[in-house]
PDB file of C-alpha atoms and ligand atoms in Angstrom:
ATOM      1  CA  UNK A  84      13.510 -12.576  19.567  1.00  0.00           C
ATOM      2  CA  UNK A  85      16.085  -9.862  17.987  1.00  0.00           C
ATOM      3  CA  UNK A  86      19.145  -9.357  20.052  1.00  0.00           C
ATOM      4  CA  UNK A  87      20.698  -5.708  20.349  1.00  0.00           C
ATOM      5  CA  UNK A  88      23.647  -5.478  18.308  1.00  0.00           C
ATOM      6  CA  UNK A  89      25.531  -4.076  21.409  1.00  0.00           C
ATOM      7  CA  UNK A  90      24.620  -6.204  24.083  1.00  0.00           C
ATOM      8  CA  UNK A  91      26.695  -7.338  26.956  1.00  0.00           C
ATOM      9  CA  UNK A  92      30.054  -8.636  26.383  1.00  0.00           C
ATOM     10  CA  UNK A  93      28.702 -12.131  26.661  1.00  0.00           C
ATOM     11  CA  UNK A  94      26.368 -11.606  23.888  1.00  0.00           C
ATOM     12  CA  UNK A  95      28.872 -10.081  21.722  1.00  0.00           C
ATOM     13  CA  UNK A  96      31.158 -13.056  22.464  1.00  0.00           C
ATOM     14  CA  UNK A  97      28.278 -15.484  21.408  1.00  0.00           C
ATOM     15  CA  UNK A  98      26.778 -13.484  18.490  1.00  0.00           C
ATOM     16  CA  UNK A  99      29.225 -10.983  17.513  1.00  0.00           C
ATOM     17  CA  UNK A 100      27.792  -8.220  15.527  1.00  0.00           C
ATOM     18  CA  UNK A 101      28.391  -8.669  11.693  1.00  0.00           C
ATOM     19  CA  UNK A 102      28.547  -6.109   9.049  1.00  0.00           C
ATOM     20  CA  UNK A 103      25.178  -6.575   7.025  1.00  0.00           C
ATOM     21  CA  UNK A 104      27.139  -6.002   3.709  1.00  0.00           C
ATOM     22  CA  UNK A 105      30.226  -8.134   4.144  1.00  0.00           C
ATOM     23  CA  UNK A 106      29.671 -10.278   7.175  1.00  0.00           C
ATOM     24  CA  UNK A 107      32.797  -9.208   8.856  1.00  0.00           C
ATOM     25  CA  UNK A 108      32.926  -8.562  12.388  1.00  0.00           C
ATOM     26  CA  UNK A 109      31.838  -4.936  13.845  1.00  0.00           C
ATOM     27  CA  UNK A 110      33.766  -2.949  16.223  1.00  0.00           C
ATOM     28  CA  UNK A 111      32.538  -0.118  18.118  1.00  0.00           C
ATOM     29  CA  UNK A 112      31.273   2.426  16.945  1.00  0.00           C
ATOM     30  CA  UNK A 113      30.342   0.715  13.926  1.00  0.00           C
ATOM     31  CA  UNK A 114      26.512  -0.303  13.649  1.00  0.00           C
ATOM     32  CA  UNK A 115      25.150  -2.360  10.953  1.00  0.00           C
ATOM     33  CA  UNK A 116      27.486  -1.707   8.569  1.00  0.00           C
ATOM     34  CA  UNK A 117      31.420  -1.427   8.878  1.00  0.00           C
ATOM     35  CA  UNK A 118      33.590   1.690   7.703  1.00  0.00           C
ATOM     36  CA  UNK A 119      34.978  -0.060   4.932  1.00  0.00           C
ATOM     37  CA  UNK A 120      31.529  -0.958   3.281  1.00  0.00           C
ATOM     38  CA  UNK A 121      30.214   2.505   4.274  1.00  0.00           C
ATOM     39  CA  UNK A 122      33.115   4.126   2.515  1.00  0.00           C
ATOM     40  CA  UNK A 123      32.835   1.593  -0.776  1.00  0.00           C
ATOM     41  CA  UNK A 124      29.030   2.346  -1.313  1.00  0.00           C
ATOM     42  CA  UNK A 125      28.419   2.817  -4.869  1.00  0.00           C
ATOM     43  CA  UNK A 126      27.762   6.664  -4.777  1.00  0.00           C
ATOM     44  CA  UNK A 127      26.140   8.149  -7.755  1.00  0.00           C
ATOM     45  CA  UNK A 128      26.917  11.847  -7.098  1.00  0.00           C
ATOM     46  CA  UNK A 129      23.829  12.677  -8.783  1.00  0.00           C
ATOM     47  CA  UNK A 130      22.786  15.632  -6.390  1.00  0.00           C
ATOM     48  CA  UNK A 131      25.651  17.513  -7.815  1.00  0.00           C
ATOM     49  CA  UNK A 132      23.706  18.126 -11.358  1.00  0.00           C
ATOM     50  CA  UNK A 133      20.064  18.716 -11.830  1.00  0.00           C
ATOM     51  CA  UNK A 134      19.887  16.846 -15.145  1.00  0.00           C
ATOM     52  CA  UNK A 135      21.032  13.489 -13.804  1.00  0.00           C
ATOM     53  CA  UNK A 136      19.644  10.099 -14.932  1.00  0.00           C
ATOM     54  CA  UNK A 137      16.888   9.872 -12.309  1.00  0.00           C
ATOM     55  CA  UNK A 138      15.555  13.401 -13.169  1.00  0.00           C
ATOM     56  CA  UNK A 139      15.757  12.239 -16.850  1.00  0.00           C
ATOM     57  CA  UNK A 140      13.291   9.655 -15.986  1.00  0.00           C
ATOM     58  CA  UNK A 141      10.608  12.040 -14.965  1.00  0.00           C
ATOM     59  CA  UNK A 142      11.277  14.740 -17.611  1.00  0.00           C
ATOM     60  CA  UNK A 143       8.173  15.471 -19.709  1.00  0.00           C
ATOM     61  CA  UNK A 144       6.114  13.059 -17.276  1.00  0.00           C
ATOM     62  CA  UNK A 145       5.830  15.296 -14.263  1.00  0.00           C
ATOM     63  CA  UNK A 146       7.404  18.484 -13.176  1.00  0.00           C
ATOM     64  CA  UNK A 147       9.944  18.095 -10.608  1.00  0.00           C
ATOM     65  CA  UNK A 148      12.299  20.660  -8.739  1.00  0.00           C
ATOM     66  CA  UNK A 149      15.048  18.023  -8.163  1.00  0.00           C
ATOM     67  CA  UNK A 150      15.474  14.232  -8.506  1.00  0.00           C
ATOM     68  CA  UNK A 151      18.369  11.883  -7.521  1.00  0.00           C
ATOM     69  CA  UNK A 152      19.252   8.630  -6.184  1.00  0.00           C
ATOM     70  CA  UNK A 153      22.051   8.047  -3.842  1.00  0.00           C
ATOM     71  CA  UNK A 154      23.583   4.571  -4.896  1.00  0.00           C
ATOM     72  CA  UNK A 155      23.696   2.602  -7.972  1.00  0.00           C
ATOM     73  CA  UNK A 156      22.109  -0.704  -7.811  1.00  0.00           C
ATOM     74  CA  UNK A 157      23.875  -3.310  -9.655  1.00  0.00           C
ATOM     75  CA  UNK A 158      23.044  -7.250  -9.656  1.00  0.00           C
ATOM     76  CA  UNK A 159      25.034  -8.724  -6.986  1.00  0.00           C
ATOM     77  CA  UNK A 160      26.165  -5.184  -5.842  1.00  0.00           C
ATOM     78  CA  UNK A 161      26.506  -3.564  -2.341  1.00  0.00           C
ATOM     79  CA  UNK A 162      23.025  -1.809  -2.767  1.00  0.00           C
ATOM     80  CA  UNK A 163      21.207  -5.007  -3.597  1.00  0.00           C
ATOM     81  CA  UNK A 164      22.747  -6.823  -0.756  1.00  0.00           C
ATOM     82  CA  UNK A 165      21.656  -4.056   1.478  1.00  0.00           C
ATOM     83  CA  UNK A 166      18.139  -3.740  -0.051  1.00  0.00           C
ATOM     84  CA  UNK A 167      17.716  -7.502   0.622  1.00  0.00           C
ATOM     85  CA  UNK A 168      18.646  -7.057   4.091  1.00  0.00           C
ATOM     86  CA  UNK A 169      15.843  -4.276   4.914  1.00  0.00           C
ATOM     87  CA  UNK A 170      13.172  -5.650   2.711  1.00  0.00           C
ATOM     88  CA  UNK A 171      13.380  -9.411   3.442  1.00  0.00           C
ATOM     89  CA  UNK A 172      15.687  -9.939   6.653  1.00  0.00           C
ATOM     90  CA  UNK A 173      13.784  -7.741   9.249  1.00  0.00           C
ATOM     91  CA  UNK A 174      16.325  -4.930   9.477  1.00  0.00           C
ATOM     92  CA  UNK A 175      14.460  -1.763   9.457  1.00  0.00           C
ATOM     93  CA  UNK A 176      17.418   0.022  11.529  1.00  0.00           C
ATOM     94  CA  UNK A 177      19.403  -0.554   8.448  1.00  0.00           C
ATOM     95  CA  UNK A 178      17.009   1.456   6.113  1.00  0.00           C
ATOM     96  CA  UNK A 179      17.180   3.955   8.784  1.00  0.00           C
ATOM     97  CA  UNK A 180      21.163   4.117   8.908  1.00  0.00           C
ATOM     98  CA  UNK A 181      21.040   4.422   5.228  1.00  0.00           C
ATOM     99  CA  UNK A 182      18.633   7.287   4.826  1.00  0.00           C
ATOM    100  CA  UNK A 183      20.504   9.108   7.799  1.00  0.00           C
ATOM    101  CA  UNK A 184      23.714   8.528   5.990  1.00  0.00           C
ATOM    102  CA  UNK A 185      22.344   9.932   2.704  1.00  0.00           C
ATOM    103  CA  UNK A 186      20.841  12.826   4.625  1.00  0.00           C
ATOM    104  CA  UNK A 187      24.233  13.660   6.227  1.00  0.00           C
ATOM    105  CA  UNK A 188      26.191  13.612   2.760  1.00  0.00           C
ATOM    106  CA  UNK A 189      23.555  15.414   1.002  1.00  0.00           C
ATOM    107  CA  UNK A 190      22.372  18.039   3.475  1.00  0.00           C
ATOM    108  CA  UNK A 191      23.627  20.923   1.806  1.00  0.00           C
ATOM    109  CA  UNK A 192      22.416  20.057  -1.732  1.00  0.00           C
ATOM    110  CA  UNK A 193      19.452  21.725  -3.209  1.00  0.00           C
ATOM    111  CA  UNK A 194      17.081  18.561  -3.137  1.00  0.00           C
ATOM    112  CA  UNK A 195      17.701  18.196   0.857  1.00  0.00           C
ATOM    113  CA  UNK A 196      17.917  22.111   1.687  1.00  0.00           C
ATOM    114  CA  UNK A 197      14.838  23.206  -0.363  1.00  0.00           C
ATOM    115  CA  UNK A 198      12.508  20.325   0.893  1.00  0.00           C
ATOM    116  CA  UNK A 199       9.879  21.270   3.517  1.00  0.00           C
ATOM    117  CA  UNK A 200       8.276  17.962   4.225  1.00  0.00           C
ATOM    118  CA  UNK A 201       9.441  14.320   3.516  1.00  0.00           C
ATOM    119  CA  UNK A 202       6.940  11.920   2.234  1.00  0.00           C
ATOM    120  CA  UNK A 203       7.685   7.884   2.063  1.00  0.00           C
ATOM    121  CA  UNK A 204       6.014   5.845  -0.820  1.00  0.00           C
ATOM    122  CA  UNK A 205       3.494   3.937   1.151  1.00  0.00           C
ATOM    123  CA  UNK A 206       3.861  -0.072   1.041  1.00  0.00           C
ATOM    124  CA  UNK A 207       0.907  -2.079  -0.044  1.00  0.00           C
ATOM    125  CA  UNK A 208      -1.009  -2.693   3.234  1.00  0.00           C
ATOM    126  CA  UNK A 209      -0.878  -6.645   2.409  1.00  0.00           C
ATOM    127  CA  UNK A 210       2.925  -6.172   2.364  1.00  0.00           C
ATOM    128  CA  UNK A 211       3.212  -3.855   5.143  1.00  0.00           C
ATOM    129  CA  UNK A 212       1.424  -6.604   7.556  1.00  0.00           C
ATOM    130  CA  UNK A 213       3.925  -9.137   6.310  1.00  0.00           C
ATOM    131  CA  UNK A 214       6.956  -7.122   6.714  1.00  0.00           C
ATOM    132  CA  UNK A 215       5.717  -5.047   9.713  1.00  0.00           C
ATOM    133  CA  UNK A 216       7.387  -1.919   8.485  1.00  0.00           C
ATOM    134  CA  UNK A 217       7.728   0.161   5.501  1.00  0.00           C
ATOM    135  CA  UNK A 218      11.366   0.394   4.178  1.00  0.00           C
ATOM    136  CA  UNK A 219      10.505   3.750   2.536  1.00  0.00           C
ATOM    137  CA  UNK A 220       9.250   5.082   5.745  1.00  0.00           C
ATOM    138  CA  UNK A 221      12.493   4.063   7.559  1.00  0.00           C
ATOM    139  CA  UNK A 222      14.630   5.658   4.965  1.00  0.00           C
ATOM    140  CA  UNK A 223      12.425   8.681   5.168  1.00  0.00           C
ATOM    141  CA  UNK A 224      13.012   8.786   8.904  1.00  0.00           C
ATOM    142  CA  UNK A 225      16.609   8.423   9.066  1.00  0.00           C
ATOM    143  CA  UNK A 226      17.010  11.258   6.120  1.00  0.00           C
ATOM    144  CA  UNK A 227      14.510  13.453   8.387  1.00  0.00           C
ATOM    145  CA  UNK A 228      16.559  13.168  11.386  1.00  0.00           C
ATOM    146  CA  UNK A 229      19.718  13.948   9.150  1.00  0.00           C
ATOM    147  CA  UNK A 230      18.434  17.036   7.524  1.00  0.00           C
ATOM    148  CA  UNK A 231      16.096  18.054  10.258  1.00  0.00           C
ATOM    149  CA  UNK A 232      12.817  18.178   8.400  1.00  0.00           C
ATOM    150  CA  UNK A 233       9.278  16.371   9.256  1.00  0.00           C
ATOM    151  CA  UNK A 234       8.196  13.263   7.799  1.00  0.00           C
ATOM    152  CA  UNK A 235       4.450  12.907   7.096  1.00  0.00           C
ATOM    153  CA  UNK A 236       3.688   9.181   6.178  1.00  0.00           C
ATOM    154  CA  UNK A 237      -0.372   9.536   6.854  1.00  0.00           C
ATOM    155  CA  UNK A 238      -1.202  11.883   3.973  1.00  0.00           C
ATOM    156  CA  UNK A 239      -0.446   9.399   1.197  1.00  0.00           C
ATOM    157  CA  UNK A 240      -2.597   6.581   0.866  1.00  0.00           C
ATOM    158  CA  UNK A 241      -1.965   3.211  -0.887  1.00  0.00           C
ATOM    159  CA  UNK A 242      -5.257   1.516  -1.555  1.00  0.00           C
ATOM    160  CA  UNK A 243      -5.805  -2.256  -1.607  1.00  0.00           C
ATOM    161  CA  UNK A 244      -5.833  -3.375  -4.954  1.00  0.00           C
ATOM    162  CA  UNK A 245      -8.116  -6.359  -6.136  1.00  0.00           C
ATOM    163  CA  UNK A 246      -6.730  -8.065  -8.824  1.00  0.00           C
ATOM    164  CA  UNK A 247      -9.578  -9.884  -9.553  1.00  0.00           C
ATOM    165  CA  UNK A 248     -11.572  -6.960 -10.292  1.00  0.00           C
ATOM    166  CA  UNK A 249     -13.515  -7.847 -13.621  1.00  0.00           C
ATOM    167  CA  UNK A 250     -12.458  -4.767 -15.322  1.00  0.00           C
ATOM    168  CA  UNK A 251      -8.850  -5.204 -14.514  1.00  0.00           C
ATOM    169  CA  UNK A 252      -8.318  -6.714 -18.110  1.00  0.00           C
ATOM    170  CA  UNK A 253      -9.359  -3.334 -19.533  1.00  0.00           C
ATOM    171  CA  UNK A 254      -6.558  -1.399 -18.143  1.00  0.00           C
ATOM    172  CA  UNK A 255      -2.533  -2.071 -18.565  1.00  0.00           C
ATOM    173  CA  UNK A 256      -0.371  -2.548 -15.771  1.00  0.00           C
ATOM    174  CA  UNK A 257       0.657   0.916 -15.629  1.00  0.00           C
ATOM    175  CA  UNK A 258      -3.134   2.117 -15.169  1.00  0.00           C
ATOM    176  CA  UNK A 259      -3.437  -0.278 -12.380  1.00  0.00           C
ATOM    177  CA  UNK A 260      -0.333   1.177 -10.344  1.00  0.00           C
ATOM    178  CA  UNK A 261      -1.653   4.395 -11.137  1.00  0.00           C
ATOM    179  CA  UNK A 262      -4.878   4.056  -9.260  1.00  0.00           C
ATOM    180  CA  UNK A 263      -4.016   2.901  -6.209  1.00  0.00           C
ATOM    181  CA  UNK A 264      -2.772   6.089  -4.526  1.00  0.00           C
ATOM    182  CA  UNK A 265      -4.900   8.840  -2.782  1.00  0.00           C
ATOM    183  CA  UNK A 266      -4.484  11.969  -0.861  1.00  0.00           C
ATOM    184  CA  UNK A 267      -6.050  11.460   2.660  1.00  0.00           C
ATOM    185  CA  UNK A 268      -6.389  15.726   3.525  1.00  0.00           C
ATOM    186  CA  UNK A 269      -3.445  17.226   2.197  1.00  0.00           C
ATOM    187  CA  UNK A 270      -4.146  20.699   3.836  1.00  0.00           C
ATOM    188  CA  UNK A 271      -0.977  20.548   5.547  1.00  0.00           C
ATOM    189  CA  UNK A 272       0.905  20.279   2.248  1.00  0.00           C
ATOM    190  CA  UNK A 273      -0.519  23.405   0.808  1.00  0.00           C
ATOM    191  CA  UNK A 274       2.611  25.535  -0.566  1.00  0.00           C
ATOM    192  CA  UNK A 275       5.164  23.060   0.644  1.00  0.00           C
ATOM    193  CA  UNK A 276       7.923  21.675  -1.207  1.00  0.00           C
ATOM    194  CA  UNK A 277       7.551  17.881  -0.965  1.00  0.00           C
ATOM    195  CA  UNK A 278      10.491  15.333  -0.867  1.00  0.00           C
ATOM    196  CA  UNK A 279       9.003  12.096  -1.890  1.00  0.00           C
ATOM    197  CA  UNK A 280      11.304   9.102  -0.675  1.00  0.00           C
ATOM    198  CA  UNK A 281      11.687   5.620  -1.781  1.00  0.00           C
ATOM    199  CA  UNK A 282      14.165   2.847  -1.795  1.00  0.00           C
ATOM    200  CA  UNK A 283      14.670   2.300  -5.353  1.00  0.00           C
ATOM    201  CA  UNK A 284      13.712   4.060  -8.980  1.00  0.00           C
ATOM    202  CA  UNK A 285      13.725   2.030 -11.892  1.00  0.00           C
ATOM    203  CA  UNK A 286      11.062   3.020 -14.152  1.00  0.00           C
ATOM    204  CA  UNK A 287       9.727   5.480 -12.028  1.00  0.00           C
ATOM    205  CA  UNK A 288       6.038   4.436 -12.527  1.00  0.00           C
ATOM    206  CA  UNK A 289       5.315   3.798  -8.834  1.00  0.00           C
ATOM    207  CA  UNK A 290       6.803   7.589  -8.033  1.00  0.00           C
ATOM    208  CA  UNK A 291       5.170   8.846 -10.758  1.00  0.00           C
ATOM    209  CA  UNK A 292       1.624   7.525  -9.457  1.00  0.00           C
ATOM    210  CA  UNK A 293       2.217   9.027  -6.139  1.00  0.00           C
ATOM    211  CA  UNK A 294       3.117  12.397  -7.452  1.00  0.00           C
ATOM    212  CA  UNK A 295      -0.158  12.237  -9.757  1.00  0.00           C
ATOM    213  CA  UNK A 296      -1.912  11.755  -6.408  1.00  0.00           C
ATOM    214  CA  UNK A 297      -0.545  14.661  -5.190  1.00  0.00           C
ATOM    215  CA  UNK A 298      -0.422  16.881  -8.156  1.00  0.00           C
ATOM    216  CA  UNK A 299      -3.638  19.247  -7.106  1.00  0.00           C
ATOM    217  CA  UNK A 300      -2.178  20.321  -3.636  1.00  0.00           C
ATOM    218  CA  UNK A 301      -2.315  24.187  -4.203  1.00  0.00           C
ATOM    219  CA  UNK A 302       1.133  25.592  -4.439  1.00  0.00           C
ATOM    220  CA  UNK A 303       2.975  22.529  -3.979  1.00  0.00           C
ATOM    221  CA  UNK A 304       6.262  21.826  -5.500  1.00  0.00           C
ATOM    222  CA  UNK A 305       7.827  18.258  -5.624  1.00  0.00           C
ATOM    223  CA  UNK A 306      11.249  16.573  -5.584  1.00  0.00           C
ATOM    224  CA  UNK A 307      12.297  12.629  -5.454  1.00  0.00           C
ATOM    225  CA  UNK A 308      14.736  10.983  -3.738  1.00  0.00           C
ATOM    226  CA  UNK A 309      15.620   7.017  -3.599  1.00  0.00           C
ATOM    227  CA  UNK A 310      18.358   5.168  -2.063  1.00  0.00           C
ATOM    228  CA  UNK A 311      19.155   3.427  -5.376  1.00  0.00           C
ATOM    229  CA  UNK A 312      18.903   3.670  -8.897  1.00  0.00           C
ATOM    230  CA  UNK A 313      18.475   0.443 -11.011  1.00  0.00           C
TER     231      UNK A 313
HETATM  232 ZN1   ZN B 548      31.607  -4.371   5.917  1.00  0.00          ZN
END
């Protein structure tokens, strides 16, 4: 059973709420992260310039309006510690908090201001069963709350991929990734500026596969935002 982070005084005495990054004790109104860690997050400031390193990843691969990541991901760094917490330690509220904080900080940036609809990268159904939540969806929900835009998590679908497929050897890994996303209906997305959200961007292959699945939506424009850039 999970205890509320701020329970009774007795619960706080027995299980004092701790910062998920530095493990120091939290004090009201801190939640999940202490103010010192929030302040020290390794921000990229990528929202300030269009041609930032994340935008460059997609250049020539997919036409985007904007692309940016909020934090630098470094081995052993704070972004890695926090992502580990919400991916493997059952801390969906941390993903929400980080998405919300990102949205509060970038609310006036074009990447957030110009978006109409927020779509999280879907999690593989098998992983979703294991984790019980999609961390990209939690980030998207936090972001949506901060910038007051709707999330549509049911439009983009990730199909079950069978690695035992006999033809699998004919395709390289990239093609396999590319084939797993599809659009359910998409009517609600016509003419919209879609902000695609994920936890981390590295090669951009997963995000590009999602964008490819949505590329034929009439009049749609696309931007990409991630919590971290590795
Ligand atoms: Zn801390």
